[in-house]
């Protein structure tokens, strides 16, 4: 009896410990996907001079229409998210946050209803401190009220910024209290944090704790529409992979910030790199672009089913950089079924396409192609590389600042005759 009770307690303790691993709100089992206004539309509040770019209900309704009509929602982009600058400069008589009445004349509840009617979800923005980064009212001292207000409006995601947070203790307490406040509302609200980003200059974040409270979290500076921004995010991620990669998993993700594909600053190859590496990093995929004006090529890249499937892989393991060899980087991400996504990035910014040759034994600690595997190229174009084994070499040709994204699917048992005669050293010169 005592032994049975002991077991029961042990099981309960284990269950509780497991539950405490990730924020236990049942959300973000795979990285959330959607659209977020910030990088492209910033704090544009003058609708008279910028009627199509100002942060207004019209902008979000138009994006919702397009997300539903143009294949985005069906590809997985589900959350239409408002960033900073939606608020009126002060709270209402009941101390509640309120939207700017000129730009959101029908209020957020109506906007949420509209977004929901399109089969989409609505995200909103707040700040843990006294003010948002753009100077609108912060949630400090109002966490419960603001969480309830968002829930009453039918909001489905909260991006919670960390400007004007005061001390590091207040920062931590604020992020935790808002998480608890959201939970108390009983509404399912994805909780997007910037807690580690605001901590990092001063103190190493406790990622186990961050993951208990947040569904995803920013670690690094804001993305902007330039290659230097994308490469600085990749460099930061690779140099901190030992601390951040293992934390990620269903319910909690590292957030390297928005996809800027479809804007002005990235070349085609750089857009491919962002898409491929955001898939490898198991990143939340929030586009910040203008869906009313986007090239068919950028749209195809953002809606590429194979890349999205890698990003959304149910195993939920974040990828990492295996090696950096001169100007080449080799990244991989373990996928379900012992498959691997592999990205070869050419970091050279001079010259033309370069060849990179590597052994399949590099992949998955030697297991990805053991005894054999079939390899598909997913980006920049879809190609079949055929069958390979554990002593094969792959040779890929990558444009400057571009990436070749591959998927290797292990083949457990392969009849000898099925291996291509040259499979020990396949020539991929045809690339
Ligand atoms: C911070 C965040 C950005 C954006 C702006 C809004 O800089 O990191 O993502 O939300 O604030 O003011």
GROMACS .gro file of C-alpha atoms and ligand atoms in nm:
model
  443
    1UNK     CA    1   0.000   0.000   0.000
    2UNK     CA    2   0.275   0.237   0.109
    3UNK     CA    3   0.470   0.134  -0.202
    4UNK     CA    4   0.166   0.197  -0.422
    5UNK     CA    5   0.117   0.539  -0.264
    6UNK     CA    6   0.485   0.611  -0.318
    7UNK     CA    7   0.448   0.530  -0.686
    8UNK     CA    8   0.137   0.744  -0.714
    9UNK     CA    9   0.320   1.038  -0.561
   10UNK     CA   10   0.620   0.979  -0.787
   11UNK     CA   11   0.395   0.971  -1.094
   12UNK     CA   12   0.219   1.288  -0.983
   13UNK     CA   13   0.546   1.466  -0.919
   14UNK     CA   14   0.672   1.356  -1.259
   15UNK     CA   15   0.350   1.471  -1.425
   16UNK     CA   16   0.376   1.809  -1.256
   17UNK     CA   17   0.741   1.841  -1.351
   18UNK     CA   18   0.653   1.761  -1.712
   19UNK     CA   19   0.366   2.008  -1.710
   20UNK     CA   20   0.598   2.278  -1.583
   21UNK     CA   21   0.835   2.226  -1.873
   22UNK     CA   22   0.653   2.449  -2.117
   23UNK     CA   23   0.376   2.703  -2.074
   24UNK     CA   24   0.087   2.467  -2.023
   25UNK     CA   25  -0.182   2.649  -2.221
   26UNK     CA   26  -0.202   2.388  -2.497
   27UNK     CA   27  -0.100   2.645  -2.759
   28UNK     CA   28   0.190   2.678  -3.004
   29UNK     CA   29   0.252   2.304  -3.024
   30UNK     CA   30   0.427   2.396  -3.349
   31UNK     CA   31   0.569   2.745  -3.413
   32UNK     CA   32   0.281   2.993  -3.464
   33UNK     CA   33   0.242   3.145  -3.810
   34UNK     CA   34   0.083   3.467  -3.923
   35UNK     CA   35   0.133   3.829  -4.018
   36UNK     CA   36   0.257   4.113  -3.796
   37UNK     CA   37   0.254   4.477  -3.897
   38UNK     CA   38   0.571   4.615  -3.735
   39UNK     CA   39   0.869   4.577  -3.970
   40UNK     CA   40   0.678   4.693  -4.278
   41UNK     CA   41   0.435   4.950  -4.137
   42UNK     CA   42   0.606   5.066  -3.815
   43UNK     CA   43   0.427   5.339  -3.621
   44UNK     CA   44   0.253   5.505  -3.915
   45UNK     CA   45  -0.037   5.689  -3.753
   46UNK     CA   46  -0.111   5.965  -4.003
   47UNK     CA   47  -0.387   5.812  -4.214
   48UNK     CA   48  -0.445   6.137  -4.401
   49UNK     CA   49  -0.104   6.126  -4.562
   50UNK     CA   50  -0.063   5.745  -4.568
   51UNK     CA   51  -0.415   5.601  -4.598
   52UNK     CA   52  -0.292   5.259  -4.711
   53UNK     CA   53   0.000   5.222  -4.472
   54UNK     CA   54  -0.130   5.364  -4.144
   55UNK     CA   55  -0.192   5.131  -3.850
   56UNK     CA   56  -0.569   5.109  -3.874
   57UNK     CA   57  -0.851   4.855  -3.870
   58UNK     CA   58  -0.861   4.886  -4.247
   59UNK     CA   59  -0.503   4.759  -4.277
   60UNK     CA   60  -0.575   4.452  -4.064
   61UNK     CA   61  -0.904   4.380  -4.239
   62UNK     CA   62  -0.735   4.397  -4.577
   63UNK     CA   63  -0.459   4.164  -4.460
   64UNK     CA   64  -0.721   3.925  -4.318
   65UNK     CA   65  -0.906   3.928  -4.652
   66UNK     CA   66  -0.588   3.844  -4.839
   67UNK     CA   67  -0.467   3.583  -4.590
   68UNK     CA   68  -0.797   3.401  -4.640
   69UNK     CA   69  -0.834   3.454  -5.015
   70UNK     CA   70  -0.481   3.402  -5.143
   71UNK     CA   71  -0.378   3.072  -4.992
   72UNK     CA   72  -0.192   3.211  -4.689
   73UNK     CA   73  -0.433   3.080  -4.426
   74UNK     CA   74  -0.441   2.742  -4.594
   75UNK     CA   75  -0.060   2.735  -4.592
   76UNK     CA   76  -0.071   2.786  -4.212
   77UNK     CA   77  -0.049   3.166  -4.166
   78UNK     CA   78  -0.325   3.203  -3.911
   79UNK     CA   79  -0.263   3.500  -3.681
   80UNK     CA   80  -0.323   3.859  -3.801
   81UNK     CA   81  -0.123   4.060  -3.552
   82UNK     CA   82  -0.131   4.423  -3.445
   83UNK     CA   83   0.198   4.561  -3.311
   84UNK     CA   84   0.267   4.892  -3.135
   85UNK     CA   85   0.076   5.217  -3.200
   86UNK     CA   86  -0.282   5.086  -3.201
   87UNK     CA   87  -0.374   5.253  -2.873
   88UNK     CA   88  -0.518   5.587  -2.780
   89UNK     CA   89  -0.266   5.795  -2.583
   90UNK     CA   90  -0.445   5.725  -2.254
   91UNK     CA   91  -0.665   5.465  -2.084
   92UNK     CA   92  -1.045   5.507  -2.069
   93UNK     CA   93  -1.253   5.608  -1.765
   94UNK     CA   94  -1.248   5.251  -1.638
   95UNK     CA   95  -0.868   5.241  -1.670
   96UNK     CA   96  -0.891   5.006  -1.968
   97UNK     CA   97  -0.668   5.026  -2.273
   98UNK     CA   98  -0.854   5.164  -2.571
   99UNK     CA   99  -0.773   5.185  -2.941
  100UNK     CA  100  -0.721   5.511  -3.124
  101UNK     CA  101  -1.077   5.599  -3.225
  102UNK     CA  102  -0.985   5.759  -3.557
  103UNK     CA  103  -0.793   5.458  -3.680
  104UNK     CA  104  -1.001   5.185  -3.513
  105UNK     CA  105  -1.350   5.343  -3.522
  106UNK     CA  106  -1.527   5.010  -3.467
  107UNK     CA  107  -1.306   4.893  -3.182
  108UNK     CA  108  -1.100   4.579  -3.138
  109UNK     CA  109  -1.391   4.346  -3.057
  110UNK     CA  110  -1.542   4.411  -3.400
  111UNK     CA  111  -1.204   4.368  -3.567
  112UNK     CA  112  -1.157   4.033  -3.386
  113UNK     CA  113  -1.504   3.923  -3.503
  114UNK     CA  114  -1.411   4.014  -3.858
  115UNK     CA  115  -1.080   3.830  -3.842
  116UNK     CA  116  -1.250   3.525  -3.689
  117UNK     CA  117  -1.514   3.529  -3.964
  118UNK     CA  118  -1.229   3.470  -4.208
  119UNK     CA  119  -1.112   3.163  -4.017
  120UNK     CA  120  -0.816   3.357  -3.874
  121UNK     CA  121  -0.702   3.471  -3.530
  122UNK     CA  122  -0.620   3.817  -3.395
  123UNK     CA  123  -0.299   3.919  -3.222
  124UNK     CA  124  -0.248   4.239  -3.023
  125UNK     CA  125   0.046   4.418  -2.859
  126UNK     CA  126   0.118   4.546  -2.509
  127UNK     CA  127   0.416   4.625  -2.289
  128UNK     CA  128   0.525   4.499  -1.950
  129UNK     CA  129   0.645   4.843  -1.838
  130UNK     CA  130   0.504   5.191  -1.798
  131UNK     CA  131   0.493   5.267  -2.168
  132UNK     CA  132   0.517   5.077  -2.496
  133UNK     CA  133   0.834   5.129  -2.699
  134UNK     CA  134   0.654   5.394  -2.904
  135UNK     CA  135   0.525   5.568  -2.590
  136UNK     CA  136   0.165   5.440  -2.561
  137UNK     CA  137   0.023   5.321  -2.227
  138UNK     CA  138   0.209   5.023  -2.077
  139UNK     CA  139   0.048   4.746  -1.875
  140UNK     CA  140   0.250   4.790  -1.555
  141UNK     CA  141   0.007   4.777  -1.262
  142UNK     CA  142  -0.276   4.665  -1.493
  143UNK     CA  143  -0.185   4.311  -1.594
  144UNK     CA  144  -0.512   4.150  -1.484
  145UNK     CA  145  -0.730   4.424  -1.625
  146UNK     CA  146  -0.546   4.428  -1.960
  147UNK     CA  147  -0.549   4.049  -1.993
  148UNK     CA  148  -0.923   4.052  -1.925
  149UNK     CA  149  -0.977   4.334  -2.174
  150UNK     CA  150  -0.792   4.141  -2.444
  151UNK     CA  151  -0.990   3.826  -2.362
  152UNK     CA  152  -1.320   4.020  -2.369
  153UNK     CA  153  -1.229   4.153  -2.712
  154UNK     CA  154  -1.164   3.801  -2.843
  155UNK     CA  155  -0.788   3.841  -2.885
  156UNK     CA  156  -0.593   3.518  -2.957
  157UNK     CA  157  -0.228   3.625  -2.921
  158UNK     CA  158  -0.046   3.888  -2.717
  159UNK     CA  159   0.295   4.021  -2.812
  160UNK     CA  160   0.424   4.163  -2.487
  161UNK     CA  161   0.715   4.404  -2.525
  162UNK     CA  162   0.962   4.503  -2.255
  163UNK     CA  163   1.033   4.875  -2.296
  164UNK     CA  164   1.030   5.094  -1.981
  165UNK     CA  165   1.029   4.788  -1.756
  166UNK     CA  166   1.229   4.939  -1.470
  167UNK     CA  167   1.441   4.684  -1.282
  168UNK     CA  168   1.517   4.329  -1.392
  169UNK     CA  169   1.299   4.203  -1.107
  170UNK     CA  170   1.006   4.406  -1.233
  171UNK     CA  171   1.071   4.275  -1.583
  172UNK     CA  172   1.057   3.912  -1.466
  173UNK     CA  173   0.761   3.966  -1.236
  174UNK     CA  174   0.572   4.150  -1.506
  175UNK     CA  175   0.622   3.881  -1.770
  176UNK     CA  176   0.517   3.611  -1.521
  177UNK     CA  177   0.218   3.804  -1.393
  178UNK     CA  178   0.087   3.872  -1.740
  179UNK     CA  179   0.121   3.502  -1.825
  180UNK     CA  180  -0.083   3.412  -1.515
  181UNK     CA  181  -0.333   3.688  -1.590
  182UNK     CA  182  -0.387   3.558  -1.944
  183UNK     CA  183  -0.433   3.208  -1.808
  184UNK     CA  184  -0.690   3.331  -1.554
  185UNK     CA  185  -0.909   3.474  -1.828
  186UNK     CA  186  -0.975   3.118  -1.949
  187UNK     CA  187  -0.929   3.229  -2.311
  188UNK     CA  188  -0.664   3.061  -2.527
  189UNK     CA  189  -0.413   3.339  -2.591
  190UNK     CA  190  -0.067   3.271  -2.733
  191UNK     CA  191   0.186   3.463  -2.522
  192UNK     CA  192   0.476   3.612  -2.716
  193UNK     CA  193   0.754   3.755  -2.496
  194UNK     CA  194   1.068   3.966  -2.533
  195UNK     CA  195   1.182   3.890  -2.180
  196UNK     CA  196   1.523   3.734  -2.263
  197UNK     CA  197   1.605   4.012  -2.509
  198UNK     CA  198   1.565   4.280  -2.242
  199UNK     CA  199   1.754   4.070  -1.986
  200UNK     CA  200   2.050   3.963  -2.195
  201UNK     CA  201   2.257   4.282  -2.179
  202UNK     CA  202   2.259   4.253  -1.800
  203UNK     CA  203   2.206   3.889  -1.703
  204UNK     CA  204   2.186   3.543  -1.857
  205UNK     CA  205   1.816   3.450  -1.887
  206UNK     CA  206   1.687   3.141  -1.714
  207UNK     CA  207   1.535   2.979  -2.022
  208UNK     CA  208   1.370   2.701  -1.825
  209UNK     CA  209   1.171   2.969  -1.648
  210UNK     CA  210   1.104   3.169  -1.965
  211UNK     CA  211   0.959   2.858  -2.125
  212UNK     CA  212   0.728   2.799  -1.831
  213UNK     CA  213   0.562   3.135  -1.894
  214UNK     CA  214   0.592   3.215  -2.265
  215UNK     CA  215   0.494   3.043  -2.591
  216UNK     CA  216   0.776   3.215  -2.776
  217UNK     CA  217   1.040   3.468  -2.689
  218UNK     CA  218   1.271   3.710  -2.865
  219UNK     CA  219   1.641   3.692  -2.775
  220UNK     CA  220   1.793   3.939  -3.014
  221UNK     CA  221   1.750   4.282  -3.174
  222UNK     CA  222   1.466   4.376  -3.410
  223UNK     CA  223   1.486   4.241  -3.762
  224UNK     CA  224   1.503   4.496  -4.042
  225UNK     CA  225   1.487   4.478  -4.417
  226UNK     CA  226   1.853   4.411  -4.496
  227UNK     CA  227   2.094   4.120  -4.529
  228UNK     CA  228   2.307   4.254  -4.243
  229UNK     CA  229   2.007   4.207  -4.015
  230UNK     CA  230   1.942   3.848  -4.126
  231UNK     CA  231   2.304   3.749  -4.094
  232UNK     CA  232   2.340   3.909  -3.751
  233UNK     CA  233   2.038   3.707  -3.631
  234UNK     CA  234   2.190   3.386  -3.772
  235UNK     CA  235   2.527   3.463  -3.615
  236UNK     CA  236   2.373   3.537  -3.277
  237UNK     CA  237   2.169   3.217  -3.291
  238UNK     CA  238   2.463   2.996  -3.390
  239UNK     CA  239   2.687   3.146  -3.124
  240UNK     CA  240   2.423   3.088  -2.853
  241UNK     CA  241   2.292   2.754  -2.978
  242UNK     CA  242   2.429   2.564  -2.680
  243UNK     CA  243   2.197   2.757  -2.450
  244UNK     CA  244   1.888   2.813  -2.662
  245UNK     CA  245   1.835   2.513  -2.892
  246UNK     CA  246   1.742   2.250  -2.635
  247UNK     CA  247   1.492   2.480  -2.469
  248UNK     CA  248   1.273   2.498  -2.778
  249UNK     CA  249   0.996   2.246  -2.826
  250UNK     CA  250   0.618   2.211  -2.848
  251UNK     CA  251   0.464   2.500  -2.652
  252UNK     CA  252   0.777   2.720  -2.641
  253UNK     CA  253   1.001   2.856  -2.919
  254UNK     CA  254   1.294   3.089  -2.972
  255UNK     CA  255   1.174   3.378  -3.188
  256UNK     CA  256   1.433   3.525  -3.428
  257UNK     CA  257   1.170   3.786  -3.531
  258UNK     CA  258   0.963   3.852  -3.842
  259UNK     CA  259   1.006   3.727  -4.197
  260UNK     CA  260   1.083   4.028  -4.417
  261UNK     CA  261   1.049   3.833  -4.742
  262UNK     CA  262   0.853   4.025  -5.006
  263UNK     CA  263   0.984   4.368  -4.907
  264UNK     CA  264   1.270   4.576  -5.047
  265UNK     CA  265   1.600   4.493  -4.885
  266UNK     CA  266   1.679   4.127  -4.949
  267UNK     CA  267   1.793   3.978  -5.279
  268UNK     CA  268   1.620   3.662  -5.397
  269UNK     CA  269   1.896   3.443  -5.255
  270UNK     CA  270   1.881   3.624  -4.922
  271UNK     CA  271   1.505   3.571  -4.905
  272UNK     CA  272   1.565   3.200  -4.967
  273UNK     CA  273   1.818   3.204  -4.684
  274UNK     CA  274   1.573   3.364  -4.445
  275UNK     CA  275   1.296   3.115  -4.528
  276UNK     CA  276   1.525   2.811  -4.511
  277UNK     CA  277   1.695   2.909  -4.187
  278UNK     CA  278   1.373   3.016  -4.014
  279UNK     CA  279   1.251   2.663  -4.092
  280UNK     CA  280   1.573   2.511  -3.954
  281UNK     CA  281   1.545   2.728  -3.640
  282UNK     CA  282   1.183   2.619  -3.572
  283UNK     CA  283   1.100   2.989  -3.570
  284UNK     CA  284   0.752   3.136  -3.537
  285UNK     CA  285   0.673   3.252  -3.893
  286UNK     CA  286   0.526   3.601  -3.881
  287UNK     CA  287   0.554   3.780  -4.212
  288UNK     CA  288   0.580   4.158  -4.207
  289UNK     CA  289   0.517   4.263  -4.562
  290UNK     CA  290   0.239   4.407  -4.777
  291UNK     CA  291   0.024   4.121  -4.899
  292UNK     CA  292  -0.152   4.365  -5.135
  293UNK     CA  293   0.171   4.405  -5.327
  294UNK     CA  294   0.392   4.103  -5.317
  295UNK     CA  295   0.577   3.937  -5.604
  296UNK     CA  296   0.459   3.592  -5.715
  297UNK     CA  297   0.811   3.464  -5.644
  298UNK     CA  298   0.811   3.584  -5.280
  299UNK     CA  299   0.459   3.448  -5.237
  300UNK     CA  300   0.563   3.105  -5.369
  301UNK     CA  301   0.861   3.102  -5.133
  302UNK     CA  302   0.653   3.198  -4.830
  303UNK     CA  303   0.385   2.942  -4.920
  304UNK     CA  304   0.626   2.660  -5.007
  305UNK     CA  305   0.464   2.355  -4.847
  306UNK     CA  306   0.784   2.153  -4.800
  307UNK     CA  307   0.962   2.436  -4.619
  308UNK     CA  308   0.658   2.503  -4.402
  309UNK     CA  309   0.639   2.131  -4.321
  310UNK     CA  310   1.000   2.146  -4.197
  311UNK     CA  311   0.922   2.454  -3.989
  312UNK     CA  312   0.612   2.285  -3.846
  313UNK     CA  313   0.766   1.941  -3.796
  314UNK     CA  314   0.583   1.775  -3.505
  315UNK     CA  315   0.902   1.652  -3.339
  316UNK     CA  316   0.952   2.017  -3.247
  317UNK     CA  317   1.330   2.014  -3.226
  318UNK     CA  318   1.513   2.331  -3.320
  319UNK     CA  319   1.804   2.297  -3.564
  320UNK     CA  320   2.162   2.412  -3.514
  321UNK     CA  321   2.478   2.491  -3.706
  322UNK     CA  322   2.698   2.183  -3.748
  323UNK     CA  323   2.999   2.353  -3.893
  324UNK     CA  324   3.136   2.670  -4.045
  325UNK     CA  325   3.391   2.601  -4.312
  326UNK     CA  326   3.548   2.907  -4.474
  327UNK     CA  327   3.248   3.083  -4.615
  328UNK     CA  328   3.007   2.795  -4.588
  329UNK     CA  329   2.779   2.708  -4.302
  330UNK     CA  330   2.613   2.370  -4.263
  331UNK     CA  331   2.298   2.358  -4.049
  332UNK     CA  332   2.067   2.069  -3.974
  333UNK     CA  333   1.738   2.007  -3.799
  334UNK     CA  334   1.620   1.665  -3.678
  335UNK     CA  335   1.271   1.583  -3.806
  336UNK     CA  336   1.016   1.313  -3.733
  337UNK     CA  337   1.092   0.967  -3.870
  338UNK     CA  338   1.468   1.014  -3.827
  339UNK     CA  339   1.473   1.256  -4.120
  340UNK     CA  340   1.690   1.568  -4.130
  341UNK     CA  341   1.654   1.908  -4.286
  342UNK     CA  342   1.993   2.038  -4.400
  343UNK     CA  343   2.083   2.392  -4.499
  344UNK     CA  344   2.403   2.489  -4.678
  345UNK     CA  345   2.454   2.865  -4.657
  346UNK     CA  346   2.711   3.047  -4.869
  347UNK     CA  347   2.823   3.347  -4.667
  348UNK     CA  348   3.061   3.476  -4.931
  349UNK     CA  349   2.951   3.814  -5.063
  350UNK     CA  350   3.178   3.831  -5.364
  351UNK     CA  351   3.194   3.628  -5.682
  352UNK     CA  352   2.950   3.375  -5.817
  353UNK     CA  353   2.802   3.041  -5.714
  354UNK     CA  354   3.041   2.822  -5.512
  355UNK     CA  355   3.057   2.448  -5.472
  356UNK     CA  356   3.049   2.293  -5.127
  357UNK     CA  357   3.124   1.925  -5.082
  358UNK     CA  358   3.047   1.739  -4.764
  359UNK     CA  359   3.013   1.381  -4.642
  360UNK     CA  360   2.668   1.246  -4.555
  361UNK     CA  361   2.837   1.113  -4.242
  362UNK     CA  362   2.836   1.475  -4.119
  363UNK     CA  363   2.458   1.464  -4.096
  364UNK     CA  364   2.264   1.353  -3.790
  365UNK     CA  365   2.581   1.249  -3.610
  366UNK     CA  366   2.644   0.996  -3.884
  367UNK     CA  367   2.294   0.849  -3.863
  368UNK     CA  368   2.100   1.052  -4.121
  369UNK     CA  369   2.214   0.837  -4.415
  370UNK     CA  370   2.291   0.517  -4.231
  371UNK     CA  371   2.260   0.275  -4.396
  372UNK     CA  372   2.107   0.487  -4.673
  373UNK     CA  373   1.887   0.787  -4.737
  374UNK     CA  374   1.702   0.961  -5.012
  375UNK     CA  375   1.778   1.330  -5.052
  376UNK     CA  376   1.552   1.599  -5.190
  377UNK     CA  377   1.645   1.959  -5.257
  378UNK     CA  378   1.366   2.187  -5.139
  379UNK     CA  379   1.513   2.533  -5.198
  380UNK     CA  380   1.591   2.729  -5.408
  381UNK     CA  381   1.416   2.484  -5.642
  382UNK     CA  382   1.277   2.139  -5.593
  383UNK     CA  383   1.511   1.860  -5.713
  384UNK     CA  384   1.560   1.493  -5.648
  385UNK     CA  385   1.914   1.394  -5.547
  386UNK     CA  386   1.828   1.025  -5.534
  387UNK     CA  387   1.966   0.763  -5.298
  388UNK     CA  388   2.283   0.791  -5.097
  389UNK     CA  389   2.457   0.594  -4.828
  390UNK     CA  390   2.673   0.661  -4.526
  391UNK     CA  391   2.991   0.701  -4.729
  392UNK     CA  392   2.844   0.932  -4.994
  393UNK     CA  393   2.962   1.281  -5.061
  394UNK     CA  394   2.727   1.560  -5.163
  395UNK     CA  395   2.835   1.848  -5.375
  396UNK     CA  396   2.604   2.148  -5.378
  397UNK     CA  397   2.630   2.475  -5.563
  398UNK     CA  398   2.516   2.779  -5.366
  399UNK     CA  399   2.481   3.142  -5.476
  400UNK     CA  400   2.648   3.416  -5.270
  401UNK     CA  401   2.436   3.485  -4.956
  402UNK     CA  402   2.201   3.207  -5.071
  403UNK     CA  403   2.109   2.872  -4.922
  404UNK     CA  404   2.041   2.524  -5.051
  405UNK     CA  405   1.785   2.349  -4.832
  406UNK     CA  406   1.777   1.969  -4.843
  407UNK     CA  407   1.580   1.697  -4.673
  408UNK     CA  408   1.739   1.360  -4.606
  409UNK     CA  409   1.498   1.075  -4.531
  410UNK     CA  410   1.663   0.766  -4.387
  411UNK     CA  411   1.605   0.432  -4.555
  412UNK     CA  412   1.633   0.158  -4.297
  413UNK     CA  413   1.679  -0.135  -4.530
  414UNK     CA  414   1.791  -0.100  -4.883
  415UNK     CA  415   1.850  -0.387  -5.122
  416UNK     CA  416   2.205  -0.354  -5.256
  417UNK     CA  417   2.085  -0.337  -5.618
  418UNK     CA  418   1.874  -0.030  -5.545
  419UNK     CA  419   2.174   0.183  -5.465
  420UNK     CA  420   2.289   0.373  -5.768
  421UNK     CA  421   2.620   0.227  -5.894
  422UNK     CA  422   2.799   0.553  -5.822
  423UNK     CA  423   2.628   0.606  -5.490
  424UNK     CA  424   2.953   0.590  -5.299
  425UNK     CA  425   3.058   0.910  -5.465
  426UNK     CA  426   2.756   1.051  -5.639
  427UNK     CA  427   2.826   1.330  -5.879
  428UNK     CA  428   2.594   1.620  -5.841
  429UNK     CA  429   2.772   1.827  -6.101
  430UNK     CA  430   2.446   1.859  -6.283
  431UNK     CA  431   2.331   2.108  -6.022
  432LIG     C1  432   1.035   4.685  -2.997
  432LIG     C2  433   1.009   4.544  -3.047
  432LIG     C3  434   0.963   4.549  -3.191
  432LIG     C4  435   0.837   4.633  -3.202
  432LIG     C5  436   0.862   4.772  -3.147
  432LIG     C6  437   0.735   4.853  -3.137
  432LIG     O1  438   1.143   4.744  -3.063
  432LIG     O2  439   1.124   4.466  -3.035
  432LIG     O3  440   0.939   4.418  -3.240
  432LIG     O4  441   0.732   4.570  -3.134
  432LIG     O5  442   0.918   4.765  -3.016
  432LIG     O6  443   0.754   4.979  -3.082
   0.00000   0.00000   0.00000
